[in-house]
Backbone as numpy.savetxt, mean C-alpha at the origin, in Angstrom:
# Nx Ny Nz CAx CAy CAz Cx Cy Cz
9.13 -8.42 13.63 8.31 -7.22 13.63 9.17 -5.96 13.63
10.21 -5.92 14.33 10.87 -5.21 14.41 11.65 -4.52 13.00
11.95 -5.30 12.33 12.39 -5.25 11.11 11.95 -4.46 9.78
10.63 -4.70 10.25 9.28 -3.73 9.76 9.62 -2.00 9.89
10.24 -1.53 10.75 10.62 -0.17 10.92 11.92 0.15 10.66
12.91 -0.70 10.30 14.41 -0.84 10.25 15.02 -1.12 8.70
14.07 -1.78 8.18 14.51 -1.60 6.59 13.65 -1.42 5.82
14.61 -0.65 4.78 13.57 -0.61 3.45 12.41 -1.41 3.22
13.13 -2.31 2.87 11.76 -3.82 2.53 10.47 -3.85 3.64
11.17 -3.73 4.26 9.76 -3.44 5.93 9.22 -2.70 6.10
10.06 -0.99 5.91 8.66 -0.55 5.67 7.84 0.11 4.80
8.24 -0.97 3.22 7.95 -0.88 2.47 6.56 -2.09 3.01
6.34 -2.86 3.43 5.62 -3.73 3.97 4.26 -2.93 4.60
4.72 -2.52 5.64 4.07 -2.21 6.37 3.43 -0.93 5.92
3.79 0.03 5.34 2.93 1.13 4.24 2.25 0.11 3.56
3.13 -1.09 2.58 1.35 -1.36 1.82 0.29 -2.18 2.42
0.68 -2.28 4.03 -0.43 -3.03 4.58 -1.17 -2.01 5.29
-0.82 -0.66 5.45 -1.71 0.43 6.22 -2.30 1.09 4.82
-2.11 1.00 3.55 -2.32 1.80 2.20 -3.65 0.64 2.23
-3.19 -1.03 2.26 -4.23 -1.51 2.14 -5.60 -1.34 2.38
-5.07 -1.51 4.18 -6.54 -1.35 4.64 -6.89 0.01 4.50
-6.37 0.94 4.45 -7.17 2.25 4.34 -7.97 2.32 2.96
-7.59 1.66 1.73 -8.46 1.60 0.73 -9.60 1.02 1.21
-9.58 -0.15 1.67 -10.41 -0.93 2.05 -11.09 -0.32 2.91
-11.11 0.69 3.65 -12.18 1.15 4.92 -12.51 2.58 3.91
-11.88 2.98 2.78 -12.30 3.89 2.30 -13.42 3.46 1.02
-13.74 2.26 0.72 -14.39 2.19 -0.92 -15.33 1.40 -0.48
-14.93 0.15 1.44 -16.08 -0.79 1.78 -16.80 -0.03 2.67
-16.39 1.06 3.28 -17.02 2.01 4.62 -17.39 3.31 4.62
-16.62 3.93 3.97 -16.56 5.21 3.88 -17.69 5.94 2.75
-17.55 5.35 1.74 -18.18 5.67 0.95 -19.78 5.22 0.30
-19.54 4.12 0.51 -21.04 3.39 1.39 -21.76 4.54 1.97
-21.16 4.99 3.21 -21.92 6.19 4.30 -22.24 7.18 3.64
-20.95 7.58 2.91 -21.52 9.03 1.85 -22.90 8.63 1.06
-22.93 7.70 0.51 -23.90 7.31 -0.30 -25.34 7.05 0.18
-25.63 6.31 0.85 -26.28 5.50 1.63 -26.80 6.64 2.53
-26.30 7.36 3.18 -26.41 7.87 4.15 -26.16 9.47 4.12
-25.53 9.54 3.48 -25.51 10.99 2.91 -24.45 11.15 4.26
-23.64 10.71 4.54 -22.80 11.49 5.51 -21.23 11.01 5.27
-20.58 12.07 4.81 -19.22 12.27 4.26 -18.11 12.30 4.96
-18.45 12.85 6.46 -17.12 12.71 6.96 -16.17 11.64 6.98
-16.39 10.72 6.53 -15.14 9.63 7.00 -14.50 9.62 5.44
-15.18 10.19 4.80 -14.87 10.00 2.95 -13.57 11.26 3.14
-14.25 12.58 4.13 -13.09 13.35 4.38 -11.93 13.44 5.10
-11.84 12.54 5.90 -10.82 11.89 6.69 -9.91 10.70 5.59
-10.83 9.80 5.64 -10.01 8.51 4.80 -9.45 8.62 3.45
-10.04 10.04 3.03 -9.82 10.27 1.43 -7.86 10.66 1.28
-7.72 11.76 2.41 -6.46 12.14 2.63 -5.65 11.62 2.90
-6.01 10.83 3.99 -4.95 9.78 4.79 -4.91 8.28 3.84
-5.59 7.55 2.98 -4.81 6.89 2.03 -4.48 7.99 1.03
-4.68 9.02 0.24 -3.56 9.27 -0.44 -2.30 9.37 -0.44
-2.08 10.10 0.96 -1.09 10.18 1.64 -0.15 8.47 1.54
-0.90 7.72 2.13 -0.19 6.42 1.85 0.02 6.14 0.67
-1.56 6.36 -0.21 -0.71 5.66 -1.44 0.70 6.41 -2.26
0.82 7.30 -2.10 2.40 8.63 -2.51 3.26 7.70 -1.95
2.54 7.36 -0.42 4.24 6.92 0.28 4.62 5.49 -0.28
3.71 4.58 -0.78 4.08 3.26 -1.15 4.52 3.39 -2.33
4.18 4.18 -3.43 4.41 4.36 -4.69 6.01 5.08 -4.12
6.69 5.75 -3.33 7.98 6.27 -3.96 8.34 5.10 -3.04
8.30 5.01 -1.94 8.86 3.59 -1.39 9.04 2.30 -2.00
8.01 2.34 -3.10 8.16 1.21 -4.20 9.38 1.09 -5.22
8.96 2.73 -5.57 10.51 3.01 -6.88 11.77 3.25 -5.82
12.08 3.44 -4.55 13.01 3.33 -4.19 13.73 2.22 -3.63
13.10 1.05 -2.97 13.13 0.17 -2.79 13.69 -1.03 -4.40
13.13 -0.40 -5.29 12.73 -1.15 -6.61 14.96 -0.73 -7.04
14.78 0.40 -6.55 16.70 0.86 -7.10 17.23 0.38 -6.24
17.24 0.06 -4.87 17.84 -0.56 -4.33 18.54 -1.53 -4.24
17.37 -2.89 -4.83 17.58 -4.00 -4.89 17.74 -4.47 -6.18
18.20 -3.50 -7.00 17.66 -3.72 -8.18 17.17 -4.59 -9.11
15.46 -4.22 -9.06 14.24 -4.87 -9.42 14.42 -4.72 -10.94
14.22 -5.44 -11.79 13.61 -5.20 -13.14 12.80 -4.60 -13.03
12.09 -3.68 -13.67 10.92 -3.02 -13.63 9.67 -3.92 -14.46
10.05 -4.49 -15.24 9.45 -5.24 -16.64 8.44 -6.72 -15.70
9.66 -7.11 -14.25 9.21 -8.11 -13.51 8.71 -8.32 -12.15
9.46 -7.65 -11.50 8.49 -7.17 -10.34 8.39 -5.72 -10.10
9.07 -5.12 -10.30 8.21 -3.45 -10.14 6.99 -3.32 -10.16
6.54 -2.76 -11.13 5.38 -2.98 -11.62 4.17 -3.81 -11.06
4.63 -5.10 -10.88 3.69 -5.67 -10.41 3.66 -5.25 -8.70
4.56 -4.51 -8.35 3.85 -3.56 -7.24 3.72 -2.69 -7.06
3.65 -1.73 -8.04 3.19 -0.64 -8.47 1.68 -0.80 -8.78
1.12 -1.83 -9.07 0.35 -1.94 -9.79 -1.03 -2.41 -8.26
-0.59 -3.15 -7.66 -0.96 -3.83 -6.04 -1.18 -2.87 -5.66
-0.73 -1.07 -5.40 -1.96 -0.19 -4.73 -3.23 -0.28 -5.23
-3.48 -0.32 -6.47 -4.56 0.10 -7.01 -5.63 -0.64 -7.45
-5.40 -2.39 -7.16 -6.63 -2.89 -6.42 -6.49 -3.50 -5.11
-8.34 -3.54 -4.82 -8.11 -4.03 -3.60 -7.79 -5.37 -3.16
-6.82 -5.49 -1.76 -6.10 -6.72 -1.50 -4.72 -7.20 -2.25
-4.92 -5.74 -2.93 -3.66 -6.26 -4.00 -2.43 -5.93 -3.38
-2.33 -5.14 -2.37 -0.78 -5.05 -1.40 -0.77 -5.90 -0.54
-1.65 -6.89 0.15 -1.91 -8.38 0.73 -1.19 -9.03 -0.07
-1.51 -8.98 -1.20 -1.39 -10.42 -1.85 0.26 -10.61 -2.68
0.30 -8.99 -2.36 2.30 -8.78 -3.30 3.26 -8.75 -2.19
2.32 -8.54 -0.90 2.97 -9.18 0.19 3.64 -9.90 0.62
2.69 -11.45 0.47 2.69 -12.34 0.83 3.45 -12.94 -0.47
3.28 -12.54 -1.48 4.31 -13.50 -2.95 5.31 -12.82 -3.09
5.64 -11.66 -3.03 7.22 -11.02 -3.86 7.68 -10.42 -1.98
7.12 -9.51 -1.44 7.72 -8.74 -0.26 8.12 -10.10 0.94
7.32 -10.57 1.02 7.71 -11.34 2.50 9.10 -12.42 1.86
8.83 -12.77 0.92 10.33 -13.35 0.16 11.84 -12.64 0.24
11.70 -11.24 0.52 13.03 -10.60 0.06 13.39 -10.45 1.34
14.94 -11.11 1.40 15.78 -10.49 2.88 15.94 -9.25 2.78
15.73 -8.98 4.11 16.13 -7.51 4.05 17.43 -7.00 3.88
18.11 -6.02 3.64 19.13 -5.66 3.95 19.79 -4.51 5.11
């Protein structure tokens, strides 16, 4: 766990698991309420705070990506691509991120 705050790769991790769920409480919760309910505040809260994440996973991605140097053609991309559906930083997680030693 610790490791998670100490290297690149970690917390490159751990942004796309807080980017995750914040999509996820923003498109299954948030917006629902706006709709449904006509009440926006959490659309105005959650809207900022994943963008904010998603910026930070996207340069944490391309920096991480020079680091180790990633092909772009082979895995870059394919986590570049994992913000932008949902479960998709779960799932690049668990196949390409939890694989790489850290350095």
């Amino acid at each position: 766990m610790f490791s998670l705050l100490t290297t690149k790769i970690g917390r490159l991790r751990l942004i796309g698991i807080l980017e995750g769920i914040s999509l996820l409480v923003l498109i299954g919760i948030a917006v629902p309420l706006k709709h449904a309910l006509d009440e926006p505040l959490l659309v105005r809260i959650m809207g900022p705070v994943h963008g904010l994440l998603f910026l930070m996973f996207v340069i944490n991605t391309l920096s991480v990506g020079i680091d180790y140097r990633w092909k772009f053609s082979t895995t870059t991309w394919k986590v570049l691509v994992a913000c932008l559906i949902p479960f998709g930083t779960f799932y690049i997680d668990r196949r390409i991120l939890s694989k790489i030693t850290p350095r």
